[in-house]
Short mmCIF file of C-alpha atoms in Angstrom, two decimals:
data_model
loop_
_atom_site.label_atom_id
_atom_site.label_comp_id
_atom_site.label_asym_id
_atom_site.label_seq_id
_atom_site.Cartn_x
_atom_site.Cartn_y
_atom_site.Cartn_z
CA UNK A 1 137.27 81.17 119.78
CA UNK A 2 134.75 81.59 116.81
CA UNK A 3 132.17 82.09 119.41
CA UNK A 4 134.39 84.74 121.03
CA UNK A 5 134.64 86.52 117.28
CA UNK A 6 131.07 86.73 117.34
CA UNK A 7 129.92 87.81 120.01
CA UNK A 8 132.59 90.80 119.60
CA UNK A 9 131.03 91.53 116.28
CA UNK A 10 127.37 91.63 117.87
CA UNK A 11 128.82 94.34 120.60
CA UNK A 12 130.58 96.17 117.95
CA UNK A 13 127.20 96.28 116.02
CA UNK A 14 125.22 97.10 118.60
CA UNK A 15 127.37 100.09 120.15
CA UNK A 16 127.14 101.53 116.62
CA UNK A 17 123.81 101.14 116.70
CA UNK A 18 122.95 102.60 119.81
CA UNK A 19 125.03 105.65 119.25
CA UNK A 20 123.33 106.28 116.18
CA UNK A 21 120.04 106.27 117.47
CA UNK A 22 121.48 108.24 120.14
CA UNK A 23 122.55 110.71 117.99
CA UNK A 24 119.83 111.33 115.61
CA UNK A 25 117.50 111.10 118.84
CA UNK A 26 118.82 113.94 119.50
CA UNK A 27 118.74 116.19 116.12
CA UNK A 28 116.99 118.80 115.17
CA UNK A 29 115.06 116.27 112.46
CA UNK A 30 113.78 114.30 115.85
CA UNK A 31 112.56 116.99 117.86
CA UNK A 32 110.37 118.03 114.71
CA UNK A 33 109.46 114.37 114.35
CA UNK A 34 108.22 114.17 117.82
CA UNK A 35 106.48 117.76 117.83
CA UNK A 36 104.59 116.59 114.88
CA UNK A 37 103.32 113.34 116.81
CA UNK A 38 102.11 115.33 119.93
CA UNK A 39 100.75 117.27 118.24
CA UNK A 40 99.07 114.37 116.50
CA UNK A 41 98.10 112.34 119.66
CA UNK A 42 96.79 115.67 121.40
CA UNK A 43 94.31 116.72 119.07
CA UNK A 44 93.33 113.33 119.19
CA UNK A 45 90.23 112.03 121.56
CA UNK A 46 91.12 108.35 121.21
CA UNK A 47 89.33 107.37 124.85
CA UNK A 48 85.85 107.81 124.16
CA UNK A 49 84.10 109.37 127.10
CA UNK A 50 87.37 111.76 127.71
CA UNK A 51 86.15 113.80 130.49
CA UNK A 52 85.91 117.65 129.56
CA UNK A 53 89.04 118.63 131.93
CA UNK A 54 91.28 116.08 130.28
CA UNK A 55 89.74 117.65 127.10
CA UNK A 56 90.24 121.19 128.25
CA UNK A 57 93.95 120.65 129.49
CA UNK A 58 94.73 118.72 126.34
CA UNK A 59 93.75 121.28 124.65
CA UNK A 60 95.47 124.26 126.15
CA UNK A 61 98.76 122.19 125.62
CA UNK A 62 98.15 122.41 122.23
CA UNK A 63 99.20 126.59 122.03
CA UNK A 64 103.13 125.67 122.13
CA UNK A 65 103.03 123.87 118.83
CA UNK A 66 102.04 127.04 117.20
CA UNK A 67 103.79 130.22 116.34
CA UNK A 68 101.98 133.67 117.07
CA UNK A 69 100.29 133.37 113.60
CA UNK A 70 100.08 129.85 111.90
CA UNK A 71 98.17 129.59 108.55
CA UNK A 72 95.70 126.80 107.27
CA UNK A 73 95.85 126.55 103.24
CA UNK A 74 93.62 123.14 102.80
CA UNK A 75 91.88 121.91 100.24
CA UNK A 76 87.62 122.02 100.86
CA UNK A 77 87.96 123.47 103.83
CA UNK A 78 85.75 126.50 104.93
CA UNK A 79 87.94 127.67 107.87
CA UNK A 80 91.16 128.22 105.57
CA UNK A 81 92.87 131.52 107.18
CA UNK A 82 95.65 132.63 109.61
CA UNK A 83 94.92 131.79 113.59
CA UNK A 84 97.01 132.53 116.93
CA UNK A 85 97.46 129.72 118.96
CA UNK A 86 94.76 130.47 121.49
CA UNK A 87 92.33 130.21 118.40
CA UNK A 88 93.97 127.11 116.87
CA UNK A 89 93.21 125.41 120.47
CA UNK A 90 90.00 127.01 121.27
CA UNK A 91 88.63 125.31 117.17
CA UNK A 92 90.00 122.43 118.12
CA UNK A 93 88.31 122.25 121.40
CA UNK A 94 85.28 122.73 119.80
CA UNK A 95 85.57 120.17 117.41
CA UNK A 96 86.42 117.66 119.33
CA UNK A 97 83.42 117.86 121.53
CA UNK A 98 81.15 117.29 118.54
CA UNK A 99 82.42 113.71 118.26
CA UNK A 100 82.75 110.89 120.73
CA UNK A 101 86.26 109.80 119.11
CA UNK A 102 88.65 111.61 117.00
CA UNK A 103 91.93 109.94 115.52
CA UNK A 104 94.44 111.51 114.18
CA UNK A 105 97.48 109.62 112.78
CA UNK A 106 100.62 110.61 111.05
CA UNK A 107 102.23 108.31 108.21
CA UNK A 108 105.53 108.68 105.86
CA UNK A 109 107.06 112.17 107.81
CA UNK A 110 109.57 113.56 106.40
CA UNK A 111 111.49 116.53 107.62
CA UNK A 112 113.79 118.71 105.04
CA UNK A 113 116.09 121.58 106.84
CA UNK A 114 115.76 124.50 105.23
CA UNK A 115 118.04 126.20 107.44
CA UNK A 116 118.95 126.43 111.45
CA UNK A 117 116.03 128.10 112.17
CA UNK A 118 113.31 126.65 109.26
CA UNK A 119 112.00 123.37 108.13
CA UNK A 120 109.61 121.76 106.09
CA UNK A 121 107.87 118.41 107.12
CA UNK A 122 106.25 116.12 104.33
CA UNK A 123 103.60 113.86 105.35
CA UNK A 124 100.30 112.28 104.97
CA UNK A 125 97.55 112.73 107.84
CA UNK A 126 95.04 110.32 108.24
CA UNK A 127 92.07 111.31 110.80
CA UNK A 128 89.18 109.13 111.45
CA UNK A 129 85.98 110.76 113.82
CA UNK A 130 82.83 109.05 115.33
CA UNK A 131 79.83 111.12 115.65
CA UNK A 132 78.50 111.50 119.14
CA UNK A 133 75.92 109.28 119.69
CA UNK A 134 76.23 108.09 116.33
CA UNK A 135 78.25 104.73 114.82
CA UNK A 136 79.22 106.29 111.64
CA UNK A 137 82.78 106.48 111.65
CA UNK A 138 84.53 108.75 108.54
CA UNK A 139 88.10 108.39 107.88
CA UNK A 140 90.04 111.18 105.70
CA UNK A 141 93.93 111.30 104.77
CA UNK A 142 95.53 114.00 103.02
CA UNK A 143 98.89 115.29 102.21
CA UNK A 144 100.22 117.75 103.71
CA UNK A 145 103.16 120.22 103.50
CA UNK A 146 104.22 121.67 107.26
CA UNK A 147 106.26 124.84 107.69
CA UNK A 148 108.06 124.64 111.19
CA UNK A 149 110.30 127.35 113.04
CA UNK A 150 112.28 127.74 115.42
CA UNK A 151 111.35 129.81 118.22
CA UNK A 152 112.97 130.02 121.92
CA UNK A 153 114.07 127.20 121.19
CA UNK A 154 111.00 125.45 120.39
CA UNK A 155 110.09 124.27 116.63
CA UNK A 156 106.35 125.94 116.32
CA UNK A 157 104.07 125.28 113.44
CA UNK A 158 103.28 128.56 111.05
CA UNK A 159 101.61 126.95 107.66
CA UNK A 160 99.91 124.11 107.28
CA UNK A 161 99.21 123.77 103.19
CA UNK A 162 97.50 120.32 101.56
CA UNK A 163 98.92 118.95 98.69
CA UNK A 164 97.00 117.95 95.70
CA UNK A 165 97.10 114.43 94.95
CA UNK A 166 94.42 114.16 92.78
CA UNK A 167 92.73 116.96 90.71
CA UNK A 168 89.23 117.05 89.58
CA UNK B 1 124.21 79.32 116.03
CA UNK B 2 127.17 78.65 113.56
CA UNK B 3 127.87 81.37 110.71
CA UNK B 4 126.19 79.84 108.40
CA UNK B 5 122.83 79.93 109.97
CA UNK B 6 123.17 83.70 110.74
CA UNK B 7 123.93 84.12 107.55
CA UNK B 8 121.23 82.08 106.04
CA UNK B 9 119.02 84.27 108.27
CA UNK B 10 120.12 87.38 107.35
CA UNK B 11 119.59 86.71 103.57
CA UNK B 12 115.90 85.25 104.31
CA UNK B 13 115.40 88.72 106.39
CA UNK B 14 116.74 91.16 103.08
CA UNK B 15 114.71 88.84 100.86
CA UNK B 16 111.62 88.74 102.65
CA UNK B 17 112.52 92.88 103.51
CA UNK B 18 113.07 93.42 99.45
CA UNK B 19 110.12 91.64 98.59
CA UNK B 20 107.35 92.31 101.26
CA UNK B 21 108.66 96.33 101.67
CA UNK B 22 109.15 97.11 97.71
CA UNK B 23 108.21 94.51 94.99
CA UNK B 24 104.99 92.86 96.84
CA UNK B 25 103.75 95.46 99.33
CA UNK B 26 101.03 94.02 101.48
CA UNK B 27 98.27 96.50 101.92
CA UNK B 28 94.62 96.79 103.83
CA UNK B 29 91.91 98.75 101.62
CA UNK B 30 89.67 101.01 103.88
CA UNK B 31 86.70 102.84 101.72
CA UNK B 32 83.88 102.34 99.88
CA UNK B 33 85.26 104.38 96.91
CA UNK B 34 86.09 100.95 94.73
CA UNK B 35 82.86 99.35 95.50
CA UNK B 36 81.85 96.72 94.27
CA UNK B 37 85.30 95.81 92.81
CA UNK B 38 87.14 96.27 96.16
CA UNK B 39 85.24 95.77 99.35
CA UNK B 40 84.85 98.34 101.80
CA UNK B 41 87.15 96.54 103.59
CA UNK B 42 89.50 94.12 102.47
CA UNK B 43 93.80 93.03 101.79
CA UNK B 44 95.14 92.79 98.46
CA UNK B 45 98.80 93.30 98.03
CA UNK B 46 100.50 96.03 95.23
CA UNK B 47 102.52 94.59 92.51
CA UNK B 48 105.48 97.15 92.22
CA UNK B 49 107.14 95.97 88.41
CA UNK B 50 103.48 96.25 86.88
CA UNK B 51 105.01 99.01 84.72
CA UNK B 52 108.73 98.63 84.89
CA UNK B 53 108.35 98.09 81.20
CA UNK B 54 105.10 99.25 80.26
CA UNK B 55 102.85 102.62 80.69
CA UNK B 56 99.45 102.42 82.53
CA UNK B 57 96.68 101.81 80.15
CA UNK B 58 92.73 102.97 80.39
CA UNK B 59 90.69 100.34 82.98
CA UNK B 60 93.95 99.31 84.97
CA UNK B 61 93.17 99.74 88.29
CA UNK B 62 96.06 101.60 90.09
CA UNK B 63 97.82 102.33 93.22
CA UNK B 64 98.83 105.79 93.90
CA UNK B 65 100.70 107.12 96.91
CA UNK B 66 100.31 109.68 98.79
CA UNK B 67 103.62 111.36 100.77
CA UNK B 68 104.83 107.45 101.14
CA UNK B 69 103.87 103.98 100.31
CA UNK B 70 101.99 104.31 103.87
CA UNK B 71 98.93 105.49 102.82
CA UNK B 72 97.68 104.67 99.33
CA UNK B 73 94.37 105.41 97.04
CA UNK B 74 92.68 102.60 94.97
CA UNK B 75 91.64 103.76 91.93
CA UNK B 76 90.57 102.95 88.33
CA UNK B 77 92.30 104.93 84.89
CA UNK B 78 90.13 106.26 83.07
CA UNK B 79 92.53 108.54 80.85
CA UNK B 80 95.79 108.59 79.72
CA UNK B 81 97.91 111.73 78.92
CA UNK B 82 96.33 113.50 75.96
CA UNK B 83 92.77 112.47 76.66
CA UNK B 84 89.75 114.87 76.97
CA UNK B 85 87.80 113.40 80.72
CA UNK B 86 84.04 114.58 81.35
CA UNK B 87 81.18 113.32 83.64
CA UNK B 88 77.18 114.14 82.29
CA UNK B 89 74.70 112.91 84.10
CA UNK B 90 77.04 110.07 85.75
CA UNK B 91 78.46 108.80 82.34
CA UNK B 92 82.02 109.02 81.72
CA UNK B 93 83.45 110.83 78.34
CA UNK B 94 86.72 110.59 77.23
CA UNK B 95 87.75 112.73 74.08
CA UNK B 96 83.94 113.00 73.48
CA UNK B 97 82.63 109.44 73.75
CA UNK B 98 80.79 108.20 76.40
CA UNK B 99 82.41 105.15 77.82
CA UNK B 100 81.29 101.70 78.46
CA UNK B 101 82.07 100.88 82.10
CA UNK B 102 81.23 96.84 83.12
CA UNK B 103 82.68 97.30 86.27
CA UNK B 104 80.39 100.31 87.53
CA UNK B 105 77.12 98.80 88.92
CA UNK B 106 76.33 101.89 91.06
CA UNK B 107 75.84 105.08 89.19
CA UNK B 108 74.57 108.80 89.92
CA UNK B 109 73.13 110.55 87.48
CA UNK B 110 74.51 113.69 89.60
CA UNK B 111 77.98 113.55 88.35
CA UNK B 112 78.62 116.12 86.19
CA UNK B 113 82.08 117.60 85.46
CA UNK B 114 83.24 120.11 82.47
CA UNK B 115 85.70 118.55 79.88
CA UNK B 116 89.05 118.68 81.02
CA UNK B 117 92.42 117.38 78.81
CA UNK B 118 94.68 115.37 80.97
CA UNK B 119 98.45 117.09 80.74
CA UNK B 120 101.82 115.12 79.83
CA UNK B 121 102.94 112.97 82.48
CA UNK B 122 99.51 112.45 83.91
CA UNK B 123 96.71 110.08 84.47
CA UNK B 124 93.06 110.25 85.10
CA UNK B 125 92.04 108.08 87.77
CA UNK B 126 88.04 107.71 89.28
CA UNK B 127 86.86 105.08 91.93
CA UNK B 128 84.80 102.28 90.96
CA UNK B 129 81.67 103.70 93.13
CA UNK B 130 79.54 106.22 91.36
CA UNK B 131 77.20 106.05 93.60
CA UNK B 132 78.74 107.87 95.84
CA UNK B 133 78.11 111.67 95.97
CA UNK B 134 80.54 113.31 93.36
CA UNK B 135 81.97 115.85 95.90
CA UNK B 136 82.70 113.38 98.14
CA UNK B 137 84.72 110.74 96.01
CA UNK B 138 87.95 111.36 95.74
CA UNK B 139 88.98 111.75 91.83
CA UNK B 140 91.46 113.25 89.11
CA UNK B 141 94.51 114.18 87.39
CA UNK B 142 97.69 113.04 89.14
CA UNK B 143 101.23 112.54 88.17
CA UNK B 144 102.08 109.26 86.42
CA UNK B 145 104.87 109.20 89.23
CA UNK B 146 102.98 109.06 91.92
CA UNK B 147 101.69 105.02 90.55
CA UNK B 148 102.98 102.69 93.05
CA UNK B 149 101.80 99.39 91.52
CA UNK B 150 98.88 97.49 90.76
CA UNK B 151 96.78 95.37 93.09
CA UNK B 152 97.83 91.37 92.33
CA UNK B 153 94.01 90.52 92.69
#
């Protein structure tokens, strides 16, 4: 009988579970979430020797993450300015073929709705490169502030601005 | 499993959750910006109550956050709100006098900053490693709020 109770409990728990996961799966909050990490894993070169198509095609899937015009606002950073997605993915391109290994990693998201169509995401980005041909490996996190909106029903990056932590 | 053991398992679980996610938060240090007090690499774990009850002081060694508790700096203060912070020629002035610093054993005599007065609510904070080209280490003003803990060794 008492093992009856419990295992009742356990499926009440774990329905509850399930559905919540379920339903914030399902969000808008989660399909941010998960725009922000493939965006994350596809500017990332994690395979070293990543042939140039796989490059290439990686790249190009990058443009739908983008609006029309998405702005950089970072600190140190000599390519600050607005881009279209065609240039956003062409830079990136570029970049990664000057290292053998490029990481970039995502850490404490947060996403605040600003309305139906407009969100903010709050996070820390942490990317680490190797120098082709070379062993030195330099790592770099910095906050950063996200605008996201909604577009054919797609959420598309338009600013991208880094938050000062510290201030010389 | 009787009640009591799922029960004595869950409170082990929120304990060890309570203790290891906000009072003792282990962490791995990555960077050379602490050298030689912190290792390039190395694990050291943030005491969160450091200053429940007290306000950082000059020569704690802090840990600030960043968006989370994911991803956290290592860093010395050097100033408290009020103070006056310059570099010349890699020695550290606050409100005018150049400080003693045991724990730097690698200095540049290219840091150089302008006097600066660190704001209410702030802290000064500089890495341990002034060897390190100035541009490159990461140092300054941040919120008080944004102090995590201090490292337990």
């Amino acid at each position: 009988m008492v093992r009856r109770k419990w295992i009742m409990v356990s499926c009440v728990i774990a329905v509850a579970v399930a559905g919540t996961v379920l339903l914030l799966s399902k969000g808008p909050k989660a399909k941010i979430r998960r725009a922000c990490k493939d965006l994350a894993s596809r500017v990332s070169a994690v395979s070293e020797g990543e042939g140039e198509q796989k490059r290439a095609l990686k790249a190009f899937g990058l443009r739908k993450y983008f609006a029309a015009e998405c702005e950089l606002a970072l600190r140190n950073f000599e390519h600050n300015g607005t881009y279209t997605p065609k240039e956003i993915a062409g830079s990136v391109m570029r970049m990664r073929s000057r290292f053998e290994r490029v990481e970039v990693k995502l850490y404490d998201l947060s996403v605040t709705l600003e309305s139906a169509q407009r969100a903010r995401v709050h996070l820390t980005a942490r990317v680490e490169v190797k120098r082709s041909g070379g062993q030195a490996v330099r790592s770099e996190a910095r906050e950063l502030l996200c605008s996201v909106q909604k577009e054919e029903g797609e959420w598309k990056f338009t600013r991208f601005e880094e938050v000062a932590v510290l201030r010389k | 499993m009787t009640s009591r053991r799922i029960i004595r398992l869950v409170a082990v679980g929120t304990a060890a959750y309570i203790l290891f996610g906000h009072i003792c938060i282990p962490m791995r240090i990555r960077g050379r910006s602490m050298l030689p007090t912190y290792s390039a690499r190395g694990v050291a774990c943030c005491w969160t109550p450091a200053y429940w009850f007290s306000e950082p002081q000059r020569g704690d060694v802090v840990v600030i956050r960043m968006a989370g508790r994911e991803v956290m700096m290592l860093k010395r203060v050097v100033a408290v709100e009020g103070d006056t912070v310059a570099f010349r020629d890699g020695v550290l002035y606050v409100n005018g006098e150049p400080q003693k610093e045991p724990y730097v054993k690698h200095r540049s005599r290219e840091w150089n900053l302008p006097a600066r007065k660190v704001n209410e609510g702030y802290i000064y904070v500089v890495g341990d490693n002034r060897g390190m080209a100035m541009e490159e280490h990461v140092f300054g003003r941040t919120s008080e709020k944004r102090i995590v803990g201090v490292p337990l060794w």
